[in-house]
Short mmCIF file of C-alpha atoms in Angstrom, two decimals:
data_model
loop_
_atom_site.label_atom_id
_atom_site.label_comp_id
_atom_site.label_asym_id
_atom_site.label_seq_id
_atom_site.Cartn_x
_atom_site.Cartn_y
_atom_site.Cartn_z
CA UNK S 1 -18.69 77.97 -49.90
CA UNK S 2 -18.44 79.79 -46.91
CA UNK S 3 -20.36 77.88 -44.62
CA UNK S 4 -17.82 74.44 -45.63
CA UNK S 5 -15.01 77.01 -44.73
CA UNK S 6 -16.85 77.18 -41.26
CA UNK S 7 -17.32 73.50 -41.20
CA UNK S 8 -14.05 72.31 -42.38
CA UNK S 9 -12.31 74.69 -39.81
CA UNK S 10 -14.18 72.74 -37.31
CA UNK S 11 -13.04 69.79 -38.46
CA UNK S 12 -9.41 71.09 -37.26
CA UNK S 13 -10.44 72.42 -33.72
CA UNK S 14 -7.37 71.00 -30.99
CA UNK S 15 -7.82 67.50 -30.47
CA UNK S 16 -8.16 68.28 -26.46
CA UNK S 17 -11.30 69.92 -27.56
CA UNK S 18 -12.41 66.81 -29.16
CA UNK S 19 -11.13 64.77 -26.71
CA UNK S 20 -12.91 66.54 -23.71
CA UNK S 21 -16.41 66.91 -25.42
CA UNK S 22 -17.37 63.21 -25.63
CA UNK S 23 -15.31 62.35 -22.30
CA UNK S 24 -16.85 64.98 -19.63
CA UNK S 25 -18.74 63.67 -16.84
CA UNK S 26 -22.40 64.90 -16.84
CA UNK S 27 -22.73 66.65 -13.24
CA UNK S 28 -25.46 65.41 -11.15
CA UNK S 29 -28.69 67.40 -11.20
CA UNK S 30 -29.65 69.72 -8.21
CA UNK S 31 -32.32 67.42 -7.41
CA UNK S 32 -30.74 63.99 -6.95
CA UNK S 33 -28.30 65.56 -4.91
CA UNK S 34 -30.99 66.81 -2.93
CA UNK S 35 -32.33 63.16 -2.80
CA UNK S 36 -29.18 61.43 -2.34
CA UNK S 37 -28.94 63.74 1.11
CA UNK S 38 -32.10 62.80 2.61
CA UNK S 39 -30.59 59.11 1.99
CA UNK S 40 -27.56 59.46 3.72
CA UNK S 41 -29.32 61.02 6.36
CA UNK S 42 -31.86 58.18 6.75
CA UNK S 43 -29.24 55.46 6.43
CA UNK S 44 -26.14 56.64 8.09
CA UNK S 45 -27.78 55.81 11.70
CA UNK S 46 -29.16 52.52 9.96
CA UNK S 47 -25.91 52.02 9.37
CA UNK S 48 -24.08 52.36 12.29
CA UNK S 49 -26.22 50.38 14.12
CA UNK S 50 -27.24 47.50 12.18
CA UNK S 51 -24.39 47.02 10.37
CA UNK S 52 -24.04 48.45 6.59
CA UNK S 53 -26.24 47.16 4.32
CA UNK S 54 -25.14 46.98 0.75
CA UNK S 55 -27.36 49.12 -0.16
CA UNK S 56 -26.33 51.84 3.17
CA UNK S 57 -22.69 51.68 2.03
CA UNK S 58 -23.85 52.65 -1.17
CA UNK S 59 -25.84 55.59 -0.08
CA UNK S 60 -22.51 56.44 2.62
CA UNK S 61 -20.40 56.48 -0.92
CA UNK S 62 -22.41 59.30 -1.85
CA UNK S 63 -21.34 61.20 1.30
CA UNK S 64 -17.94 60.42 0.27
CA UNK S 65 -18.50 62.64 -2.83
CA UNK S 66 -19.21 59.84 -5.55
CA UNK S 67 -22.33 60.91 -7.27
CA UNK S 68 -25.64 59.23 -7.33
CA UNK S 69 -24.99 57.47 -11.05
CA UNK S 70 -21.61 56.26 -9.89
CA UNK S 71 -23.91 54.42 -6.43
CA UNK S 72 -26.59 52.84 -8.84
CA UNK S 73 -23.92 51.75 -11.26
CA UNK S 74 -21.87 50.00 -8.51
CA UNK S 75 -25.24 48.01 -7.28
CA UNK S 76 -25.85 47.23 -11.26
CA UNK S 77 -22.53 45.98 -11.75
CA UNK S 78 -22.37 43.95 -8.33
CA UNK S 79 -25.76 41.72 -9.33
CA UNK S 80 -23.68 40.50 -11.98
CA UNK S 81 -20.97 39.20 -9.41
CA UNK S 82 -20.81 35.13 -8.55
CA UNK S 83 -22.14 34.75 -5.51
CA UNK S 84 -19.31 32.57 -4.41
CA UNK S 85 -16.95 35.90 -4.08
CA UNK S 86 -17.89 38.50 -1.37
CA UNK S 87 -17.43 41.87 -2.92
CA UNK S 88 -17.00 44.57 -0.93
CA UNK S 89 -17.67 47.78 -1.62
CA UNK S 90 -16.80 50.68 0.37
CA UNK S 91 -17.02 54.66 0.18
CA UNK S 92 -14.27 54.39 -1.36
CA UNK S 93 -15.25 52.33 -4.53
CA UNK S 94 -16.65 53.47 -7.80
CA UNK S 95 -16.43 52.10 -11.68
CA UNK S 96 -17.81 54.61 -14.27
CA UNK S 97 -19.89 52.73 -16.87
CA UNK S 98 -18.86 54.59 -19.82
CA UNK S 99 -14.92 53.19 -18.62
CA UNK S 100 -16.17 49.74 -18.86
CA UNK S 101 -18.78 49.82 -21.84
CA UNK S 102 -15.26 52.00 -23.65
CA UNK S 103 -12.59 49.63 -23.17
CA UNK S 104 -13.77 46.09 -22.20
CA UNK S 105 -16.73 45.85 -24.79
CA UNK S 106 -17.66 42.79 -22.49
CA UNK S 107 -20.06 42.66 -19.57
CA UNK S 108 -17.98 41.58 -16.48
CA UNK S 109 -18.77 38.23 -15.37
CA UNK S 110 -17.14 38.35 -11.70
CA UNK S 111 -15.76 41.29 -9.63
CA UNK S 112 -12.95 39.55 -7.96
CA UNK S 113 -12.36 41.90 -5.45
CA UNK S 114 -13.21 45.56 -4.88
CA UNK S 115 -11.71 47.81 -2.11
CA UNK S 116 -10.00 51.29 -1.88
CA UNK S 117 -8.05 52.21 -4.64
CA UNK S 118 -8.85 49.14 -7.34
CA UNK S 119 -11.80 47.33 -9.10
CA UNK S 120 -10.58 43.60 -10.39
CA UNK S 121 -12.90 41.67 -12.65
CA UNK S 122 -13.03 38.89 -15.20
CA UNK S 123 -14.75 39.21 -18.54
CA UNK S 124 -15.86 36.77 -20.71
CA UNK S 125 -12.68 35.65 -22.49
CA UNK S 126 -10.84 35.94 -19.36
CA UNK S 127 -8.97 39.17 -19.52
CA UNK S 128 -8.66 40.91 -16.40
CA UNK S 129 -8.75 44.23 -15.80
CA UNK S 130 -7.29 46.14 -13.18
CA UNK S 131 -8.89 49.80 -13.02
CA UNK S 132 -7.34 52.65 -10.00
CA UNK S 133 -10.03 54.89 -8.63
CA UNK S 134 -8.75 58.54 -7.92
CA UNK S 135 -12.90 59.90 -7.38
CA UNK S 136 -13.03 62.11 -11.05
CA UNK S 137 -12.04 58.98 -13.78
CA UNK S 138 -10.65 55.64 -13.60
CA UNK S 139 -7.89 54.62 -15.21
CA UNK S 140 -7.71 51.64 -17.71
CA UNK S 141 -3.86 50.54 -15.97
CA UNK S 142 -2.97 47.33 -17.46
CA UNK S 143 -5.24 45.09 -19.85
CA UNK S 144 -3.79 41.25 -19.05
CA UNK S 145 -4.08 39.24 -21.73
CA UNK S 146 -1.19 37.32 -20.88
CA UNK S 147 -2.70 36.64 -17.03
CA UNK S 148 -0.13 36.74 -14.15
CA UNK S 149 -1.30 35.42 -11.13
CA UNK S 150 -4.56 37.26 -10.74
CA UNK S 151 -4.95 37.78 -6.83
CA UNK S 152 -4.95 36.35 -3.53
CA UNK S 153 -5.86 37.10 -0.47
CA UNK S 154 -4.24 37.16 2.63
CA UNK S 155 -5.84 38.58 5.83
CA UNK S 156 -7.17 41.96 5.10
CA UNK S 157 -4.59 42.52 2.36
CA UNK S 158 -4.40 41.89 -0.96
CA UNK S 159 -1.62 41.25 -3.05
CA UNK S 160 -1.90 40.33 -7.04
CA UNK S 161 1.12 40.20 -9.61
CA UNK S 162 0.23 41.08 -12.84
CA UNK S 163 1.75 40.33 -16.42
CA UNK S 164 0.51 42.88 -19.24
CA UNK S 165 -0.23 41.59 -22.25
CA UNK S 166 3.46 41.51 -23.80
CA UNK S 167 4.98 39.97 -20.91
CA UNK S 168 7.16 42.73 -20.36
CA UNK S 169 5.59 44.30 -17.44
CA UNK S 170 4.61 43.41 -14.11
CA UNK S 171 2.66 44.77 -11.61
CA UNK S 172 2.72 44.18 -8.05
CA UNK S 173 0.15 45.36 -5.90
CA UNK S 174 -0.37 44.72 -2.17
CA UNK S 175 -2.00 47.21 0.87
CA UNK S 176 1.50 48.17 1.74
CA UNK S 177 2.72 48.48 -1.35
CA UNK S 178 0.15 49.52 -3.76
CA UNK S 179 1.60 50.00 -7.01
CA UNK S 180 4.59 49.24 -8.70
CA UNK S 181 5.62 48.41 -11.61
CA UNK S 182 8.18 45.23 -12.35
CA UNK S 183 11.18 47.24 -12.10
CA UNK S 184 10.42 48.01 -8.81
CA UNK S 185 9.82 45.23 -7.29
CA UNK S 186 11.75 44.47 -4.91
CA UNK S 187 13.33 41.05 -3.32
CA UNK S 188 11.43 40.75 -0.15
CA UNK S 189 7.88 41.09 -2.02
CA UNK S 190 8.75 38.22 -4.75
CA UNK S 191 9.57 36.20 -1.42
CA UNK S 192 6.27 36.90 -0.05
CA UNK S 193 4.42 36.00 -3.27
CA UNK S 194 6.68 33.23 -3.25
CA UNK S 195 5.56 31.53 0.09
CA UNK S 196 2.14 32.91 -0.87
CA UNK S 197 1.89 30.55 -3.57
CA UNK S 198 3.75 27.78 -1.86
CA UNK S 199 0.81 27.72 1.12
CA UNK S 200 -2.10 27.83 -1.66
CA UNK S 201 -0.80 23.73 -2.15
CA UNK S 202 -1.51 23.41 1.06
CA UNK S 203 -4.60 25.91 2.57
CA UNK S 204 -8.23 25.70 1.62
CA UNK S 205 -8.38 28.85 1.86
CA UNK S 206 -6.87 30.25 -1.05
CA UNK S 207 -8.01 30.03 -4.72
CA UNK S 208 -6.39 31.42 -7.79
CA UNK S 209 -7.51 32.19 -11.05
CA UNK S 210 -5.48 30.96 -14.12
CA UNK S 211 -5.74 31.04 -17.97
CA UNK S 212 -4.59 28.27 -19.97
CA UNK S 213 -2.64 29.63 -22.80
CA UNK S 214 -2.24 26.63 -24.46
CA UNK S 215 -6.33 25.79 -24.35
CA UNK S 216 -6.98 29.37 -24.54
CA UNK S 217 -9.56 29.02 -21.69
CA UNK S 218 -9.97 30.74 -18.70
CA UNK S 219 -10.30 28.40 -15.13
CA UNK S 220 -11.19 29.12 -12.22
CA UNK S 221 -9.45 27.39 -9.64
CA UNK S 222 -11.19 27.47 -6.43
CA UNK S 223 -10.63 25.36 -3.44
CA UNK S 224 -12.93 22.57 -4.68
CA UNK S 225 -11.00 22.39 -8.22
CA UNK S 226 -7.54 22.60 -5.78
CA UNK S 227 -9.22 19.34 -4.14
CA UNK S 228 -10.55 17.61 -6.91
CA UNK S 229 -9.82 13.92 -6.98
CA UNK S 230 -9.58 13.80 -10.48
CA UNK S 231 -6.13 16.01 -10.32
CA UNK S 232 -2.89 14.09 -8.77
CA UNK S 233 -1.84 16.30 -6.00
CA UNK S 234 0.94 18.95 -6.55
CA UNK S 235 4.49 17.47 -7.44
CA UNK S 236 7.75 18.81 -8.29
CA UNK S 237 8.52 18.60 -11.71
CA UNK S 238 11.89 20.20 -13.48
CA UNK S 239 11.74 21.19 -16.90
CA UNK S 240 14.05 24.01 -18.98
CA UNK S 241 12.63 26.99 -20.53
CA UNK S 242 12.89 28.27 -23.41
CA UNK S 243 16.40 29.86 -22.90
CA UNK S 244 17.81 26.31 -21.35
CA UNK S 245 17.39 27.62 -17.80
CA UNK S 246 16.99 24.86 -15.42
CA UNK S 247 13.30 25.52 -13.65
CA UNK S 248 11.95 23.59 -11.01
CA UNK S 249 8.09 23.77 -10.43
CA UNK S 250 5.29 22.78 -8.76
CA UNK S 251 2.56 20.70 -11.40
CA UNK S 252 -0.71 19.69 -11.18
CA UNK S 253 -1.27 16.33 -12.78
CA UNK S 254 -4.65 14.92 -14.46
CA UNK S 255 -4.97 11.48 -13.78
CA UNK S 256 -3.68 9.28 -16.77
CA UNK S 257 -1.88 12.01 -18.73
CA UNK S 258 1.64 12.48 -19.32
CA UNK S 259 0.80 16.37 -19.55
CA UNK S 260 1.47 18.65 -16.28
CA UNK S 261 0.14 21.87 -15.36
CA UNK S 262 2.05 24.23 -13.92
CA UNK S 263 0.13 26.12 -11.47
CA UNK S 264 1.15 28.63 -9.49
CA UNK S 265 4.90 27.59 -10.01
CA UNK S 266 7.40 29.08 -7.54
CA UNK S 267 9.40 30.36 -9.90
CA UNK S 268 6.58 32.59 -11.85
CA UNK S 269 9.35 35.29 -11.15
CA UNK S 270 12.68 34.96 -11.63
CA UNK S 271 15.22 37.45 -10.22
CA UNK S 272 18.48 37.79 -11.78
CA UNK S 273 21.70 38.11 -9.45
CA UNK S 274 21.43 41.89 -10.93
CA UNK S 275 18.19 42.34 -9.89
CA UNK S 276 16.13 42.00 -13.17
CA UNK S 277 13.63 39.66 -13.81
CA UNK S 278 11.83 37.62 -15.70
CA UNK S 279 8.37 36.49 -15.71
CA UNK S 280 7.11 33.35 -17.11
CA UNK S 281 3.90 32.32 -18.47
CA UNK S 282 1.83 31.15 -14.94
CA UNK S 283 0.02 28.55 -16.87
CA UNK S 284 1.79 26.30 -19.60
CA UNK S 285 1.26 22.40 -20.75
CA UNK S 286 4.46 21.24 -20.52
CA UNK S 287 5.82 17.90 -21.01
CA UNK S 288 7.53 15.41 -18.10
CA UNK S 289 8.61 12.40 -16.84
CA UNK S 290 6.65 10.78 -14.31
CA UNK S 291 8.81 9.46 -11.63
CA UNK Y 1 -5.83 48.08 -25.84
CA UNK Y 2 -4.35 50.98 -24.42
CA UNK Y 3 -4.20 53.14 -27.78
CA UNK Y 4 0.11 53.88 -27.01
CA UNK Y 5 0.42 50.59 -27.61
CA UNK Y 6 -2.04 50.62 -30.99
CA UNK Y 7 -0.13 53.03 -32.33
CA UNK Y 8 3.13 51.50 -31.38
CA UNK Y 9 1.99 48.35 -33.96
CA UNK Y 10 1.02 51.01 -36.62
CA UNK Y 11 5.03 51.67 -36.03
CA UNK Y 12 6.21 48.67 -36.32
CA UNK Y 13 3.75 48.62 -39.52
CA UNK Y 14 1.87 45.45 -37.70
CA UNK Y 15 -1.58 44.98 -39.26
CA UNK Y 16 -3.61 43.93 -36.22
CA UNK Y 17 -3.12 47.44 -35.55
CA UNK Y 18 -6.21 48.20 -37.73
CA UNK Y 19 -7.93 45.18 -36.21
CA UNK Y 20 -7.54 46.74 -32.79
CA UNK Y 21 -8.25 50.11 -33.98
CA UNK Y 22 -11.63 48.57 -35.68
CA UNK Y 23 -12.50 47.10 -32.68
CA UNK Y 24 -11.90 49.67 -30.03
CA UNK Y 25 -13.00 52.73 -32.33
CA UNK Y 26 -14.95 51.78 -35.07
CA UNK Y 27 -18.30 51.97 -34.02
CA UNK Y 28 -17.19 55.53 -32.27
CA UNK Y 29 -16.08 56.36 -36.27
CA UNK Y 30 -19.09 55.12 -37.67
CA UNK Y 31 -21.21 56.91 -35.78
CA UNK Y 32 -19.45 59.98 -36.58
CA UNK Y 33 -19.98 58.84 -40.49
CA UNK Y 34 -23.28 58.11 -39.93
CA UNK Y 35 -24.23 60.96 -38.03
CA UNK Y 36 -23.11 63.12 -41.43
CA UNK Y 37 -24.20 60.81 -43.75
CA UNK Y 38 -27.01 59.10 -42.82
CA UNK Y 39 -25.84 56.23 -45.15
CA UNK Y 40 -25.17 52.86 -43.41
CA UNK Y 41 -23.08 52.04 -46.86
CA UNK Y 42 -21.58 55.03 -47.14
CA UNK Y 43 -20.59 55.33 -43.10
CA UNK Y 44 -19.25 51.76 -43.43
CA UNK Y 45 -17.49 52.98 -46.25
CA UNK Y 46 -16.11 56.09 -45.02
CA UNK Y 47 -15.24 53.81 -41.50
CA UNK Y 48 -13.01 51.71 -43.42
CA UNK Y 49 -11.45 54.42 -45.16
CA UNK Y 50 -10.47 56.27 -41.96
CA UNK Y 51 -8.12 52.86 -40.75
CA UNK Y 52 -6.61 53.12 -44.35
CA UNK Y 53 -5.92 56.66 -43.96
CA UNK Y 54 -5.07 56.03 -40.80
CA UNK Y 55 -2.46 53.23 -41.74
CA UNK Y 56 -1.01 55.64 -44.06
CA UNK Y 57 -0.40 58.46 -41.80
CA UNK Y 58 1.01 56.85 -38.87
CA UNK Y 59 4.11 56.44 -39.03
CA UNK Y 60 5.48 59.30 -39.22
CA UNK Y 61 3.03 61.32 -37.29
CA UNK Y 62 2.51 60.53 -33.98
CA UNK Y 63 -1.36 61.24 -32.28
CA UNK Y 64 -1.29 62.53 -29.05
CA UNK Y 65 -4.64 61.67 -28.45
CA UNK Y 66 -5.80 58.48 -30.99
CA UNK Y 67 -9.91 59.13 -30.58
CA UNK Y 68 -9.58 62.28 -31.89
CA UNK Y 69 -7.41 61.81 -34.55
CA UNK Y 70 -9.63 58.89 -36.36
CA UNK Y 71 -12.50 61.54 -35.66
CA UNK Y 72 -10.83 64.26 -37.68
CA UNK Y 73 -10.54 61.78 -40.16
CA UNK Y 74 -13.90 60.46 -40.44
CA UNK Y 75 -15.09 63.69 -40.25
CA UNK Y 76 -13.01 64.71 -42.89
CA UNK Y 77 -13.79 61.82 -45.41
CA UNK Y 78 -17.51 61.57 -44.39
CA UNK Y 79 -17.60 65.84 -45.16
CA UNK Y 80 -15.86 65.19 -48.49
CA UNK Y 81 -18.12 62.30 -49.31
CA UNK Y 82 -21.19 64.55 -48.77
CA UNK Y 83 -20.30 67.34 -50.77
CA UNK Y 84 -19.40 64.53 -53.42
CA UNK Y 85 -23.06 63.11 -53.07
CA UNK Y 86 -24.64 66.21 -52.92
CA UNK Y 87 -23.20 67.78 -55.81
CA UNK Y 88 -24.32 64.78 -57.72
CA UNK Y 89 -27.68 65.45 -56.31
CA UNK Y 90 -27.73 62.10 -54.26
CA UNK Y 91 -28.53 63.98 -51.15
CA UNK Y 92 -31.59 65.73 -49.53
CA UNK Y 93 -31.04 68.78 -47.88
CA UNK Y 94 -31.98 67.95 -43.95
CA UNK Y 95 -29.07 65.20 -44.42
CA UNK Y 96 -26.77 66.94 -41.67
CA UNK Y 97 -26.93 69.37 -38.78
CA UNK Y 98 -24.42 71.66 -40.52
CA UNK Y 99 -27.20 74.12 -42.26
CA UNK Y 100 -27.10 75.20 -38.80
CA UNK Y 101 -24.13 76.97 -39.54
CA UNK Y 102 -25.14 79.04 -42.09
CA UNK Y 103 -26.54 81.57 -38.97
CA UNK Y 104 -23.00 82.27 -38.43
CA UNK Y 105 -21.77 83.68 -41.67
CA UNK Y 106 -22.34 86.76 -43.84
CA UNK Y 107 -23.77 87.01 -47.30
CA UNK Y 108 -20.47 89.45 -48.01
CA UNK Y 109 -18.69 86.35 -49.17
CA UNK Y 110 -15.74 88.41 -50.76
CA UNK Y 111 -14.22 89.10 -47.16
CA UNK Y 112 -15.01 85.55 -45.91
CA UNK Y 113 -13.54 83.92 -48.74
CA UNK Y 114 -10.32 85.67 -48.04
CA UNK Y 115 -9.25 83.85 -44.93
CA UNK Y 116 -7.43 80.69 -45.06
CA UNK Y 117 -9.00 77.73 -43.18
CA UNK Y 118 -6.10 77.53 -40.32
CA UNK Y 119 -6.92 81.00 -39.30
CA UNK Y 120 -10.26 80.33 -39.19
CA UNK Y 121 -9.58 77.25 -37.13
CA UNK Y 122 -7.32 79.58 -34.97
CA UNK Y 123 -10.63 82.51 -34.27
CA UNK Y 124 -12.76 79.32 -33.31
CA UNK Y 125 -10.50 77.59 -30.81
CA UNK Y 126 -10.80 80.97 -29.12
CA UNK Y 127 -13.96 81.65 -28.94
CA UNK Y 128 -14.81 78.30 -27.78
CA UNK Y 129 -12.43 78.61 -25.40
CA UNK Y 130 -13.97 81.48 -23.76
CA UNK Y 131 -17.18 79.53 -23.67
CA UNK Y 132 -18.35 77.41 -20.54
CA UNK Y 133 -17.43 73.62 -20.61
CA UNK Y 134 -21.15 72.83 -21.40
CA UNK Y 135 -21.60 75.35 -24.07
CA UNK Y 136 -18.35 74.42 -25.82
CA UNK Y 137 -18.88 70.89 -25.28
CA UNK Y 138 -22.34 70.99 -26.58
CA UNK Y 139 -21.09 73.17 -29.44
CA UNK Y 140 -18.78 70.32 -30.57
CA UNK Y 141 -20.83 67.75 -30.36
CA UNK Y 142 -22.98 69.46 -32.35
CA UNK Y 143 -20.72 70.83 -35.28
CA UNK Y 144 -17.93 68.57 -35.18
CA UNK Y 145 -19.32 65.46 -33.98
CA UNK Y 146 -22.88 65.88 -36.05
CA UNK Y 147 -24.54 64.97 -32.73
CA UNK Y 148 -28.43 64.78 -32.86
CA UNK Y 149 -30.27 67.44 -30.49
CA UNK Y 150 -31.89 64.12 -28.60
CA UNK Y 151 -28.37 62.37 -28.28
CA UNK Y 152 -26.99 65.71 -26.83
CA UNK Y 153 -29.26 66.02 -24.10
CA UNK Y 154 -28.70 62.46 -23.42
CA UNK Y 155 -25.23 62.70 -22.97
CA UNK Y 156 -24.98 66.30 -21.10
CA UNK Y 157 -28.20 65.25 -19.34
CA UNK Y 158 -29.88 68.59 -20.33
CA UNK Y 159 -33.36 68.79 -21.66
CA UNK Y 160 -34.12 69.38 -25.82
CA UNK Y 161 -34.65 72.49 -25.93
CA UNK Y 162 -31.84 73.73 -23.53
CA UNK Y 163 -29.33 72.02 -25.65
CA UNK Y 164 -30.59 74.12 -28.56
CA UNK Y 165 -30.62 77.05 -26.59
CA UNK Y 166 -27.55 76.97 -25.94
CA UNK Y 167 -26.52 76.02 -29.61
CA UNK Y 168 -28.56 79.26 -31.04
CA UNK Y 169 -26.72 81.41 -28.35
CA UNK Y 170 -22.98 79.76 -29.54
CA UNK Y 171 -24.15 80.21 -33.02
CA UNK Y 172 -24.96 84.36 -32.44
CA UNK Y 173 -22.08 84.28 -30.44
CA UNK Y 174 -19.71 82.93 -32.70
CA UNK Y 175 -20.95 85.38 -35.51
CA UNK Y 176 -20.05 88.30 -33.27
CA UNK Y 177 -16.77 87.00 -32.28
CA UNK Y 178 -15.81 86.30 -36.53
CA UNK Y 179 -17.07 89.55 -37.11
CA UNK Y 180 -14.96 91.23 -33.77
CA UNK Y 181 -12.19 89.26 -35.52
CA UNK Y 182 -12.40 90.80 -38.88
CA UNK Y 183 -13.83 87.90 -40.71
CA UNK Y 184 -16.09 89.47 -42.04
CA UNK Y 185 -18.32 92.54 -41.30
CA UNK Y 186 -21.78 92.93 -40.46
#
């Protein structure tokens, strides 16, 4: 009896406790430290003068402070990126396995982009997942069932607007403004995503990323799919949402349907005259009149 | 799913809350089953009890963190179910790592028997406190978790025989700080 007195009191230990014990980083052993040193030191001139190799910009991440696991992990996870999408990964990059194995439950299919602060990948079913890097964890920000438009690319920045998985939130995230969330948004960035997605009609060099709700599929939509024959180029198209607003929209057509997708539509994000908005679902079959 | 927004649907008394729950958590709760057990039927069992206990305790209370709440649970049915097994003689012995445990305690039951289990719980938190973050990591993993020696040293990246070590230290240890605590005396 007294020993289940012992155990049972156990059982009630603070939850922190708990917590903490299954979720604390292993520290890296003496020795691969040691080893991870003579690395940098062999590859850092390597480096600077032939260019990084993938493999050098690994071994500079550990002179960053990421630890060896993190490095190998990164070059684990990258083989299983397309090789149509140039990752890059820089010191300041790192995904913790135990993140990904604890809340996707999916291998990642595609890294769609990797740089600084965030890590953006595709799964199987199509859920993206945007993950911040702050060098001890990374956060699980958003899961997107309900996807936004994923990301494009503009230069050397990024921007991406996001739509969690209840429609309610939105996340904008570009190199000058990193994070915030819908409320924040401001004017000026919805314009930029705006004429963002007005150029992808007309530039090669853009691709998007959509899921089809109403297929429950994901597609990717890269410049050859933008410039497949089989697709009527972009139109306008008007249609009325669901609370009778009047919405005007750019469609992509299959040849011979009467169906439309709209992809990419400039009004993704409405803004209210008080400066609220509201998001609507980037890729929906909807019904129209050919003209 | 982020687990605010799991326990958000137990609120609003949506059942794919349980689906989510099953499939973020329940292997992490069967393993705790299991690792007490040693029964896949009964860790299935005491898995699927844990999302109905679960279901009935939330709303009204509130986790602050969800993984350790459904672990106090499992590890509260799974315990229950032992001692249920064992006193129907179902069970051998080397079933769980708790026998451990018995290093800790004194034969002069009549003084041990006298504290309540919350004050127990109250002496442990702080002595593990005092403890590194390895040792009381280790600890739990050990005797709340029912972590094997092997999976230990996986997961802390120590060798065998440091993990237990380190265990038989907390465990003569823990004795002294129950018996500087007037638990019990030596």
């Amino acid at each position: 009896m007294n020993k289940d007195k012992l155990i049972d009191a156990i059982g009630l230990i603070d939850d922190e406790l708990i917590f903490k014990a299954k979720n604390t980083k292993p520290r890296t052993s003496a020795y691969k430290s040691i080893i991870a040193a003579v690395l940098i030191i062999t590859l850092i001139p390597a480096a600077l003068f032939g260019g990084m190799s993938l493999f050098g910009r690994f071994m500079y991440a550990g002179s960053s402070g990421l630890s060896l696991e993190y490095e190998f992990n990164i070059l684990e996870l990258s083989s299983l990126c397309r090789s149509s999408f140039d990752v890059e990964l820089n010191s300041d990059v790192g995904i913790n396995p135990n993140s990904l194995s604890n809340n996707l439950g999916a291998n990642p299919i595609e890294i769609r982009h990797a740089n600084e602060m965030r890590v953006i990948f595709t799964t199987q079913d199509g859920i993206f997942e945007f993950y911040k890097y702050d060098y001890d964890y990374i956060e699980s920000s958003y899961s997107l069932k309900k996807m936004g438009l994923p990301s494009f690319n503009q230069g050397d920045s990024t921007t991406l607007i996001q739509i969690d998985e209840y429609g309610e939130n939105a996340l904008l995230v570009s190199s000058e403004n990193m994070s915030q969330t819908g409320a924040d948004i401001s004017y000026k960035n919805l314009n930029f995503v705006r004429n963002e997605m007005t150029d992808i009609e007309k530039s090669d060099a853009l691709a998007f990323d959509a899921y089809d709700l109403s297929e429950n599929r994901y597609i990717n939509t890269s410049k050859d799919f933008v410039s497949n024959t089989d697709w009527v180029s972009s139109k306008m198209a008007v249609y009325y949402d669901e609370n009778g607003k009047k919405v005007e929209s750019f469609i992509r057509v299959p040849k011979d349907e009467e169906k439309g997708y709209i992809i990419g539509n400039a009004e993704l994000v409405e803004v209210r005259e008080d400066e609220s908005y509201k998001i609507y679902d980037l890729f929906k079959q909807i019904e129209f009149e050919d003209d | 799913m982020d687990d605010r927004k799991i326990i958000d649907m137990y609120f609003e008394r949506n059942q794919d809350a349980v689906m989510y729950t099953k499939q973020k958590y329940g292997k992490y709760c069967y393993k705790i089953a299991f690792n007490i057990l040693r029964s896949f039927e009964d860790s299935s069992e005491c898995e699927n009890d844990t999302y109905i206990e679960t279901w009935n305790a939330i709303p009204p209370h509130r986790p602050n963190i969800f993984s350790a709440f459904l672990a106090k649970i499992t590890r509260r049915l799974s315990i229950n179910k032992l001692r249920n097994n064992t006193a129907k003689k179902r069970l051998s012995n080397d079933s769980v790592c708790f026998d451990e445990l018995s290093e800790c305690i004194s034969d002069k039951s009549e003084v041990y028997d006298s504290i309540e289990v919350e004050e127990l719980k109250n002496i442990i938190e702080k002595f593990l406190k005092k403890r590194s973050n390895d040792e009381r990591n280790i600890f739990i993993c050990r005797y709340f978790y029912g972590d094997s020696i092997k999976d230990i040293s996986k997961q802390f990246k120590f060798s065998e025989s440091k993990v237990k070590t380190t265990l038989h230290r907390s465990r003569k240890e823990l004795k002294q700080h129950l018996v500087k605590e007037g638990v019990f005396s030596e």
